[in-house]
Protein backbone atom coordinates (compact mmCIF):
# COMPACT_ATOMS: atom_id res chain seq x y z
CA UNK A 1 0.00 0.00 0.00
CA UNK A 2 1.51 3.33 -1.07
CA UNK A 3 0.74 5.91 1.61
CA UNK A 4 0.91 9.57 0.69
CA UNK A 5 4.09 11.09 2.14
CA UNK A 6 2.13 13.91 3.78
CA UNK A 7 -0.21 11.51 5.54
CA UNK A 8 2.66 9.37 6.79
CA UNK A 9 3.60 12.03 9.37
CA UNK A 10 0.12 13.07 10.44
CA UNK A 11 0.84 12.04 14.05
CA UNK A 12 3.84 14.39 14.12
CA UNK A 13 1.74 17.22 12.77
CA UNK A 14 -1.00 16.55 15.32
CA UNK A 15 1.52 16.54 18.19
CA UNK A 16 2.99 19.81 16.89
CA UNK A 17 -0.48 21.43 16.82
CA UNK A 18 -1.13 20.27 20.38
CA UNK A 19 2.22 21.71 21.50
CA UNK A 20 1.50 25.01 19.73
CA UNK A 21 -1.91 25.25 21.35
CA UNK A 22 -0.49 24.44 24.80
CA UNK A 23 2.06 27.26 24.59
CA UNK A 24 -0.55 29.61 23.14
CA UNK A 25 -2.99 28.71 25.93
CA UNK A 26 -0.46 29.30 28.72
CA UNK A 27 0.85 32.59 27.29
CA UNK A 28 -2.48 34.04 26.14
CA UNK A 29 -3.43 35.70 29.41
CA UNK A 30 -0.19 37.11 30.84
CA UNK A 31 2.34 36.64 28.04
CA UNK A 32 5.69 34.94 28.29
CA UNK A 33 6.74 36.80 31.42
CA UNK A 34 9.17 39.66 31.78
CA UNK A 35 12.77 39.51 32.92
CA UNK A 36 15.64 41.99 32.60
CA UNK A 37 16.77 40.14 29.47
CA UNK A 38 13.35 40.29 27.83
CA UNK A 39 13.05 44.01 28.57
CA UNK A 40 16.40 44.59 26.86
CA UNK A 41 15.36 42.47 23.86
CA UNK A 42 11.94 44.12 23.53
CA UNK A 43 13.21 47.68 23.85
CA UNK A 44 16.04 47.04 21.40
CA UNK A 45 13.61 45.46 18.92
CA UNK A 46 11.35 48.50 19.18
CA UNK A 47 14.30 50.84 18.60
CA UNK A 48 15.50 48.77 15.64
CA UNK A 49 12.06 48.94 14.07
CA UNK A 50 11.50 52.63 14.83
CA UNK A 51 14.97 54.17 14.46
CA UNK A 52 17.26 51.47 13.04
CA UNK A 53 19.56 51.60 16.07
CA UNK A 54 20.68 49.00 18.59
CA UNK A 55 19.74 51.14 21.61
CA UNK A 56 17.94 49.86 24.69
CA UNK A 57 15.21 51.63 26.67
CA UNK A 58 17.77 53.74 28.57
CA UNK A 59 19.43 54.98 25.35
CA UNK A 60 22.58 52.87 25.74
CA UNK A 61 23.77 50.43 23.08
CA UNK A 62 23.01 46.74 23.43
CA UNK A 63 26.37 45.25 24.42
CA UNK A 64 25.80 42.36 26.85
CA UNK A 65 23.15 40.49 24.89
CA UNK A 66 23.08 38.73 21.50
CA UNK A 67 21.94 40.97 18.66
CA UNK A 68 20.10 38.48 16.44
CA UNK A 69 17.04 37.96 18.65
CA UNK A 70 16.17 41.69 18.96
CA UNK A 71 16.84 42.05 15.24
CA UNK A 72 14.50 39.11 14.57
CA UNK A 73 11.85 40.63 16.87
CA UNK A 74 12.24 43.95 15.06
CA UNK A 75 11.61 42.25 11.71
CA UNK A 76 8.54 40.48 13.11
CA UNK A 77 7.33 43.78 14.58
CA UNK A 78 7.85 45.53 11.24
CA UNK A 79 6.02 42.83 9.26
CA UNK A 80 3.13 42.14 11.61
CA UNK A 81 2.78 45.32 13.63
CA UNK A 82 2.61 43.30 16.85
CA UNK A 83 4.69 44.35 19.83
CA UNK A 84 7.78 42.33 20.71
CA UNK A 85 6.26 40.88 23.89
CA UNK A 86 3.14 39.66 22.07
CA UNK A 87 5.25 38.41 19.15
CA UNK A 88 7.57 36.57 21.56
CA UNK A 89 4.71 34.37 22.73
CA UNK A 90 3.80 33.39 19.17
CA UNK A 91 7.46 32.82 18.24
CA UNK A 92 7.82 30.51 21.26
CA UNK A 93 4.68 28.61 20.25
CA UNK A 94 5.88 28.16 16.65
CA UNK A 95 9.38 27.12 17.74
CA UNK A 96 8.01 24.60 20.25
CA UNK A 97 5.70 23.13 17.60
CA UNK A 98 8.58 22.90 15.12
CA UNK A 99 10.78 21.12 17.66
CA UNK A 100 8.03 18.58 18.34
CA UNK A 101 7.36 18.10 14.62
CA UNK A 102 11.00 17.65 13.62
CA UNK A 103 11.76 15.36 16.55
CA UNK A 104 8.85 13.10 15.76
CA UNK A 105 9.60 13.33 12.03
CA UNK A 106 13.18 12.26 12.69
CA UNK A 107 11.95 9.36 14.82
CA UNK A 108 9.73 8.08 12.03
CA UNK A 109 12.20 8.33 9.15
CA UNK A 110 15.19 6.45 10.64
CA UNK A 111 14.79 2.85 9.45
CA UNK A 112 17.38 1.35 11.79
CA UNK A 113 18.17 1.41 15.46
CA UNK A 114 21.34 2.90 16.90
CA UNK A 115 22.52 -0.56 17.89
CA UNK A 116 22.52 -1.66 14.24
CA UNK A 117 25.24 0.81 13.25
CA UNK A 118 28.72 -0.41 12.45
CA UNK A 119 31.19 1.22 14.84
CA UNK A 120 34.88 1.56 14.10
CA UNK A 121 36.72 0.82 17.35
CA UNK A 122 40.17 1.82 16.07
CA UNK A 123 40.62 4.58 18.62
CA UNK A 124 38.69 3.00 21.49
CA UNK A 125 41.85 2.16 23.44
CA UNK A 126 42.63 5.89 23.81
CA UNK A 127 39.49 6.64 25.80
CSV table of N, CA and C in Angstrom, one decimal:
chain,number,residue,atom,x,y,z
A,1,UNK,N,0.8,-1.2,0.0
A,1,UNK,CA,0.0,0.0,0.0
A,1,UNK,C,0.9,1.2,0.0
A,2,UNK,N,0.7,2.1,-0.9
A,2,UNK,CA,1.5,3.3,-1.1
A,2,UNK,C,0.8,4.5,-0.3
A,3,UNK,N,1.3,4.9,0.8
A,3,UNK,CA,0.7,5.9,1.6
A,3,UNK,C,1.3,7.3,1.2
A,4,UNK,N,0.5,8.2,1.1
A,4,UNK,CA,0.9,9.6,0.7
A,4,UNK,C,1.9,10.1,1.7
A,5,UNK,N,3.0,10.7,1.2
A,5,UNK,CA,4.1,11.1,2.1
A,5,UNK,C,3.6,12.2,3.1
A,6,UNK,N,2.6,12.9,2.8
A,6,UNK,CA,2.1,13.9,3.8
A,6,UNK,C,1.3,13.3,4.9
A,7,UNK,N,0.6,12.2,4.5
A,7,UNK,CA,-0.2,11.5,5.5
A,7,UNK,C,0.6,10.6,6.4
A,8,UNK,N,1.8,10.3,6.0
A,8,UNK,CA,2.7,9.4,6.8
A,8,UNK,C,3.1,10.0,8.1
A,9,UNK,N,3.2,11.3,8.2
A,9,UNK,CA,3.6,12.0,9.4
A,9,UNK,C,2.5,12.8,10.0
A,10,UNK,N,1.3,12.3,9.9
A,10,UNK,CA,0.1,13.1,10.4
A,10,UNK,C,0.2,13.1,12.0
A,11,UNK,N,0.7,12.0,12.6
A,11,UNK,CA,0.8,12.0,14.1
A,11,UNK,C,1.8,13.1,14.5
A,12,UNK,N,2.9,13.3,13.8
A,12,UNK,CA,3.8,14.4,14.1
A,12,UNK,C,3.2,15.8,14.0
A,13,UNK,N,2.4,15.9,13.0
A,13,UNK,CA,1.7,17.2,12.8
A,13,UNK,C,0.7,17.5,13.9
A,14,UNK,N,0.0,16.4,14.3
A,14,UNK,CA,-1.0,16.6,15.3
A,14,UNK,C,-0.3,16.9,16.7
A,15,UNK,N,0.8,16.2,17.0
A,15,UNK,CA,1.5,16.5,18.2
A,15,UNK,C,2.1,18.0,18.2
A,16,UNK,N,2.5,18.4,17.0
A,16,UNK,CA,3.0,19.8,16.9
A,16,UNK,C,1.9,20.8,17.1
A,17,UNK,N,0.7,20.5,16.6
A,17,UNK,CA,-0.5,21.4,16.8
A,17,UNK,C,-0.9,21.5,18.3
A,18,UNK,N,-0.8,20.3,18.9
A,18,UNK,CA,-1.1,20.3,20.4
A,18,UNK,C,-0.1,21.1,21.2
A,19,UNK,N,1.2,20.9,20.8
A,19,UNK,CA,2.2,21.7,21.5
A,19,UNK,C,2.1,23.2,21.3
A,20,UNK,N,1.7,23.6,20.0
A,20,UNK,CA,1.5,25.0,19.7
A,20,UNK,C,0.3,25.5,20.6
A,21,UNK,N,-0.7,24.8,20.6
A,21,UNK,CA,-1.9,25.3,21.4
A,21,UNK,C,-1.6,25.3,22.9
A,22,UNK,N,-0.8,24.4,23.4
A,22,UNK,CA,-0.5,24.4,24.8
A,22,UNK,C,0.3,25.7,25.1
A,23,UNK,N,1.3,26.0,24.3
A,23,UNK,CA,2.1,27.3,24.6
A,23,UNK,C,1.2,28.5,24.4
A,24,UNK,N,0.4,28.5,23.4
A,24,UNK,CA,-0.6,29.6,23.1
A,24,UNK,C,-1.5,29.8,24.3
A,25,UNK,N,-2.0,28.7,24.8
A,25,UNK,CA,-3.0,28.7,25.9
A,25,UNK,C,-2.3,29.3,27.2
A,26,UNK,N,-1.1,28.8,27.5
A,26,UNK,CA,-0.5,29.3,28.7
A,26,UNK,C,0.1,30.7,28.6
A,27,UNK,N,0.3,31.2,27.4
A,27,UNK,CA,0.8,32.6,27.3
A,27,UNK,C,-0.2,33.6,26.8
A,28,UNK,N,-1.4,33.1,26.6
A,28,UNK,CA,-2.5,34.0,26.1
A,28,UNK,C,-2.9,35.1,27.2
A,29,UNK,N,-2.9,34.8,28.4
A,29,UNK,CA,-3.4,35.7,29.4
A,29,UNK,C,-2.4,36.7,29.8
A,30,UNK,N,-1.2,36.2,30.3
A,30,UNK,CA,-0.2,37.1,30.8
A,30,UNK,C,1.1,37.2,30.0
A,31,UNK,N,1.1,36.6,28.9
A,31,UNK,CA,2.3,36.6,28.0
A,31,UNK,C,3.4,35.7,28.5
A,32,UNK,N,4.6,35.9,28.0
A,32,UNK,CA,5.7,34.9,28.3
A,32,UNK,C,6.4,35.3,29.6
A,33,UNK,N,6.1,36.4,30.2
A,33,UNK,CA,6.7,36.8,31.4
A,33,UNK,C,7.9,37.8,31.1
A,34,UNK,N,8.1,38.6,32.0
A,34,UNK,CA,9.2,39.7,31.8
A,34,UNK,C,10.4,39.4,32.7
A,35,UNK,N,11.5,39.6,32.2
A,35,UNK,CA,12.8,39.5,32.9
A,35,UNK,C,13.6,40.7,32.4
A,36,UNK,N,14.7,40.9,33.1
A,36,UNK,CA,15.6,42.0,32.6
A,36,UNK,C,16.1,41.7,31.2
A,37,UNK,N,16.4,40.5,30.8
A,37,UNK,CA,16.8,40.1,29.5
A,37,UNK,C,15.7,40.5,28.5
A,38,UNK,N,14.4,40.1,28.8
A,38,UNK,CA,13.3,40.3,27.8
A,38,UNK,C,13.0,41.8,27.7
A,39,UNK,N,13.2,42.6,28.7
A,39,UNK,CA,13.1,44.0,28.6
A,39,UNK,C,14.1,44.6,27.6
A,40,UNK,N,15.3,44.1,27.8
A,40,UNK,CA,16.4,44.6,26.9
A,40,UNK,C,16.1,44.2,25.4
A,41,UNK,N,15.7,42.9,25.2
A,41,UNK,CA,15.4,42.5,23.9
A,41,UNK,C,14.2,43.3,23.3
A,42,UNK,N,13.1,43.4,24.0
A,42,UNK,CA,11.9,44.1,23.5
A,42,UNK,C,12.2,45.6,23.2
A,43,UNK,N,12.9,46.3,24.1
A,43,UNK,CA,13.2,47.7,23.8
A,43,UNK,C,14.2,47.9,22.7
A,44,UNK,N,15.1,47.0,22.5
A,44,UNK,CA,16.0,47.0,21.4
A,44,UNK,C,15.3,46.7,20.1
A,45,UNK,N,14.4,45.8,20.1
A,45,UNK,CA,13.6,45.5,18.9
A,45,UNK,C,12.7,46.6,18.5
A,46,UNK,N,12.2,47.3,19.5
A,46,UNK,CA,11.3,48.5,19.2
A,46,UNK,C,12.2,49.6,18.6
A,47,UNK,N,13.4,49.8,19.1
A,47,UNK,CA,14.3,50.8,18.6
A,47,UNK,C,14.8,50.5,17.2
A,48,UNK,N,15.1,49.2,17.0
A,48,UNK,CA,15.5,48.8,15.6
A,48,UNK,C,14.4,49.1,14.6
A,49,UNK,N,13.2,48.7,15.0
A,49,UNK,CA,12.1,48.9,14.1
A,49,UNK,C,11.8,50.4,13.9
A,50,UNK,N,11.9,51.2,14.9
A,50,UNK,CA,11.5,52.6,14.8
A,50,UNK,C,12.6,53.5,14.3
A,51,UNK,N,13.9,53.3,14.8
A,51,UNK,CA,15.0,54.2,14.5
A,51,UNK,C,16.1,53.5,13.7
A,52,UNK,N,16.1,52.2,13.7
A,52,UNK,CA,17.3,51.5,13.0
A,52,UNK,C,18.5,51.4,13.9
A,53,UNK,N,18.4,51.6,15.2
A,53,UNK,CA,19.6,51.6,16.1
A,53,UNK,C,19.5,50.5,17.1
A,54,UNK,N,20.6,50.1,17.6
A,54,UNK,CA,20.7,49.0,18.6
A,54,UNK,C,20.7,49.6,20.0
A,55,UNK,N,19.8,50.5,20.3
A,55,UNK,CA,19.7,51.1,21.6
A,55,UNK,C,18.7,50.5,22.5
A,56,UNK,N,18.9,50.4,23.8
A,56,UNK,CA,17.9,49.9,24.7
A,56,UNK,C,17.0,51.0,25.2
A,57,UNK,N,16.2,50.7,26.2
A,57,UNK,CA,15.2,51.6,26.7
A,57,UNK,C,15.9,52.8,27.4
A,58,UNK,N,17.1,52.6,27.9
A,58,UNK,CA,17.8,53.7,28.6
A,58,UNK,C,18.8,54.4,27.7
A,59,UNK,N,18.6,54.3,26.4
A,59,UNK,CA,19.4,55.0,25.3
A,59,UNK,C,20.9,54.6,25.4
A,60,UNK,N,21.2,53.4,25.8
A,60,UNK,CA,22.6,52.9,25.7
A,60,UNK,C,22.6,51.7,24.7
A,61,UNK,N,23.7,51.5,24.1
A,61,UNK,CA,23.8,50.4,23.1
A,61,UNK,C,23.7,49.0,23.7
A,62,UNK,N,23.1,48.1,23.0
A,62,UNK,CA,23.0,46.7,23.4
A,62,UNK,C,24.4,46.1,23.3
A,63,UNK,N,25.0,45.8,24.5
A,63,UNK,CA,26.4,45.2,24.4
A,63,UNK,C,26.5,43.9,25.1
A,64,UNK,N,25.7,43.6,26.1
A,64,UNK,CA,25.8,42.4,26.8
A,64,UNK,C,24.9,41.2,26.4
A,65,UNK,N,24.1,41.5,25.3
A,65,UNK,CA,23.1,40.5,24.9
A,65,UNK,C,23.4,40.2,23.4
A,66,UNK,N,23.0,39.0,22.9
A,66,UNK,CA,23.1,38.7,21.5
A,66,UNK,C,22.2,39.7,20.7
A,67,UNK,N,22.6,40.0,19.5
A,67,UNK,CA,21.9,41.0,18.7
A,67,UNK,C,20.9,40.3,17.8
A,68,UNK,N,21.0,39.1,17.4
A,68,UNK,CA,20.1,38.5,16.4
A,68,UNK,C,18.7,38.4,16.9
A,69,UNK,N,18.4,38.1,18.2
A,69,UNK,CA,17.0,38.0,18.6
A,69,UNK,C,16.3,39.3,18.6
A,70,UNK,N,16.9,40.4,19.1
A,70,UNK,CA,16.2,41.7,19.0
A,70,UNK,C,16.0,42.1,17.5
A,71,UNK,N,17.0,41.8,16.7
A,71,UNK,CA,16.8,42.1,15.2
A,71,UNK,C,15.7,41.2,14.6
A,72,UNK,N,15.6,40.0,15.0
A,72,UNK,CA,14.5,39.1,14.6
A,72,UNK,C,13.2,39.6,15.1
A,73,UNK,N,13.1,40.0,16.3
A,73,UNK,CA,11.9,40.6,16.9
A,73,UNK,C,11.5,41.9,16.2
A,74,UNK,N,12.5,42.7,15.8
A,74,UNK,CA,12.2,44.0,15.1
A,74,UNK,C,11.7,43.7,13.7
A,75,UNK,N,12.2,42.6,13.0
A,75,UNK,CA,11.6,42.3,11.7
A,75,UNK,C,10.2,41.8,11.9
A,76,UNK,N,9.9,41.0,12.9
A,76,UNK,CA,8.5,40.5,13.1
A,76,UNK,C,7.6,41.7,13.4
A,77,UNK,N,8.1,42.6,14.2
A,77,UNK,CA,7.3,43.8,14.6
A,77,UNK,C,7.1,44.6,13.3
A,78,UNK,N,8.0,44.7,12.5
A,78,UNK,CA,7.8,45.5,11.2
A,78,UNK,C,6.8,44.9,10.3
A,79,UNK,N,6.9,43.5,10.2
A,79,UNK,CA,6.0,42.8,9.3
A,79,UNK,C,4.6,42.7,9.8
A,80,UNK,N,4.5,42.4,11.1
A,80,UNK,CA,3.1,42.1,11.6
A,80,UNK,C,2.5,43.3,12.3
A,81,UNK,N,3.3,44.2,12.8
A,81,UNK,CA,2.8,45.3,13.6
A,81,UNK,C,2.5,45.0,15.1
A,82,UNK,N,2.8,43.7,15.5
A,82,UNK,CA,2.6,43.3,16.9
A,82,UNK,C,3.8,43.7,17.7
A,83,UNK,N,3.6,44.0,18.9
A,83,UNK,CA,4.7,44.3,19.8
A,83,UNK,C,5.6,43.2,20.1
A,84,UNK,N,6.8,43.4,20.5
A,84,UNK,CA,7.8,42.3,20.7
A,84,UNK,C,7.4,41.3,21.8
A,85,UNK,N,6.7,41.8,22.8
A,85,UNK,CA,6.3,40.9,23.9
A,85,UNK,C,5.2,39.9,23.4
A,86,UNK,N,4.2,40.5,22.7
A,86,UNK,CA,3.1,39.7,22.1
A,86,UNK,C,3.7,38.7,21.0
A,87,UNK,N,4.6,39.2,20.2
A,87,UNK,CA,5.3,38.4,19.2
A,87,UNK,C,6.1,37.3,19.8
A,88,UNK,N,6.7,37.6,20.9
A,88,UNK,CA,7.6,36.6,21.6
A,88,UNK,C,6.8,35.3,21.9
A,89,UNK,N,5.5,35.5,22.4
A,89,UNK,CA,4.7,34.4,22.7
A,89,UNK,C,4.4,33.5,21.5
A,90,UNK,N,4.1,34.2,20.4
A,90,UNK,CA,3.8,33.4,19.2
A,90,UNK,C,5.1,32.7,18.6
A,91,UNK,N,6.2,33.4,18.7
A,91,UNK,CA,7.5,32.8,18.2
A,91,UNK,C,7.8,31.6,19.1
A,92,UNK,N,7.6,31.7,20.4
A,92,UNK,CA,7.8,30.5,21.3
A,92,UNK,C,6.9,29.4,20.9
A,93,UNK,N,5.6,29.7,20.6
A,93,UNK,CA,4.7,28.6,20.2
A,93,UNK,C,5.1,27.9,18.9
A,94,UNK,N,5.5,28.7,17.9
A,94,UNK,CA,5.9,28.2,16.6
A,94,UNK,C,7.2,27.4,16.8
A,95,UNK,N,8.1,27.9,17.6
A,95,UNK,CA,9.4,27.1,17.7
A,95,UNK,C,9.2,25.8,18.5
A,96,UNK,N,8.3,25.8,19.5
A,96,UNK,CA,8.0,24.6,20.3
A,96,UNK,C,7.3,23.6,19.4
A,97,UNK,N,6.4,24.0,18.5
A,97,UNK,CA,5.7,23.1,17.6
A,97,UNK,C,6.7,22.6,16.6
A,98,UNK,N,7.6,23.4,16.1
A,98,UNK,CA,8.6,22.9,15.1
A,98,UNK,C,9.5,21.9,15.7
A,99,UNK,N,9.9,22.1,17.0
A,99,UNK,CA,10.8,21.1,17.7
A,99,UNK,C,10.1,19.8,17.8
A,100,UNK,N,8.8,19.8,18.2
A,100,UNK,CA,8.0,18.6,18.3
A,100,UNK,C,7.9,17.9,17.0
A,101,UNK,N,7.6,18.7,16.0
A,101,UNK,CA,7.4,18.1,14.6
A,101,UNK,C,8.6,17.5,14.1
A,102,UNK,N,9.8,18.2,14.2
A,102,UNK,CA,11.0,17.6,13.6
A,102,UNK,C,11.5,16.5,14.4
A,103,UNK,N,11.3,16.5,15.7
A,103,UNK,CA,11.8,15.4,16.6
A,103,UNK,C,11.0,14.1,16.2
A,104,UNK,N,9.7,14.3,16.1
A,104,UNK,CA,8.9,13.1,15.8
A,104,UNK,C,9.1,12.7,14.3
A,105,UNK,N,9.3,13.6,13.4
A,105,UNK,CA,9.6,13.3,12.0
A,105,UNK,C,10.9,12.6,11.9
A,106,UNK,N,11.9,13.0,12.7
A,106,UNK,CA,13.2,12.3,12.7
A,106,UNK,C,13.0,10.8,13.2
A,107,UNK,N,12.2,10.7,14.2
A,107,UNK,CA,11.9,9.4,14.8
A,107,UNK,C,11.3,8.4,13.8
A,108,UNK,N,10.4,8.9,13.0
A,108,UNK,CA,9.7,8.1,12.0
A,108,UNK,C,10.6,7.7,10.8
A,109,UNK,N,11.5,8.6,10.4
A,109,UNK,CA,12.2,8.3,9.1
A,109,UNK,C,13.5,7.5,9.3
A,110,UNK,N,14.0,7.3,10.5
A,110,UNK,CA,15.2,6.5,10.6
A,110,UNK,C,14.8,5.0,10.6
A,111,UNK,N,15.2,4.2,9.6
A,111,UNK,CA,14.8,2.9,9.4
A,111,UNK,C,15.6,1.9,10.3
A,112,UNK,N,16.6,2.3,11.0
A,112,UNK,CA,17.4,1.3,11.8
A,112,UNK,C,17.6,1.9,13.2
A,113,UNK,N,17.9,1.0,14.1
A,113,UNK,CA,18.2,1.4,15.5
A,113,UNK,C,19.6,1.8,15.6
A,114,UNK,N,20.0,2.5,16.7
A,114,UNK,CA,21.3,2.9,16.9
A,114,UNK,C,22.2,1.7,17.1
A,115,UNK,N,21.7,0.6,17.7
A,115,UNK,CA,22.5,-0.6,17.9
A,115,UNK,C,22.9,-1.3,16.6
A,116,UNK,N,22.2,-1.0,15.5
A,116,UNK,CA,22.5,-1.7,14.2
A,116,UNK,C,23.7,-1.0,13.5
A,117,UNK,N,24.2,0.1,14.0
A,117,UNK,CA,25.2,0.8,13.2
A,117,UNK,C,26.6,0.1,13.4
A,118,UNK,N,27.4,0.1,12.4
A,118,UNK,CA,28.7,-0.4,12.4
A,118,UNK,C,29.6,0.6,13.1
A,119,UNK,N,30.3,0.3,14.1
A,119,UNK,CA,31.2,1.2,14.8
A,119,UNK,C,32.6,0.8,14.6
A,120,UNK,N,33.5,1.8,14.3
A,120,UNK,CA,34.9,1.6,14.1
A,120,UNK,C,35.6,1.8,15.4
A,121,UNK,N,36.1,0.7,16.0
A,121,UNK,CA,36.7,0.8,17.3
A,121,UNK,C,38.2,1.0,17.3
A,122,UNK,N,38.7,1.6,16.2
A,122,UNK,CA,40.2,1.8,16.1
A,122,UNK,C,40.8,2.6,17.2
A,123,UNK,N,40.1,3.7,17.6
A,123,UNK,CA,40.6,4.6,18.6
A,123,UNK,C,40.0,4.3,20.0
A,124,UNK,N,39.4,3.2,20.2
A,124,UNK,CA,38.7,3.0,21.5
A,124,UNK,C,39.7,2.8,22.6
A,125,UNK,N,40.9,2.4,22.3
A,125,UNK,CA,41.8,2.2,23.4
A,125,UNK,C,42.4,3.5,24.0
A,126,UNK,N,42.2,4.6,23.3
A,126,UNK,CA,42.6,5.9,23.8
A,126,UNK,C,41.7,6.5,24.8
A,127,UNK,N,40.5,6.0,24.9
A,127,UNK,CA,39.5,6.6,25.8
A,127,UNK,C,39.3,5.8,27.0
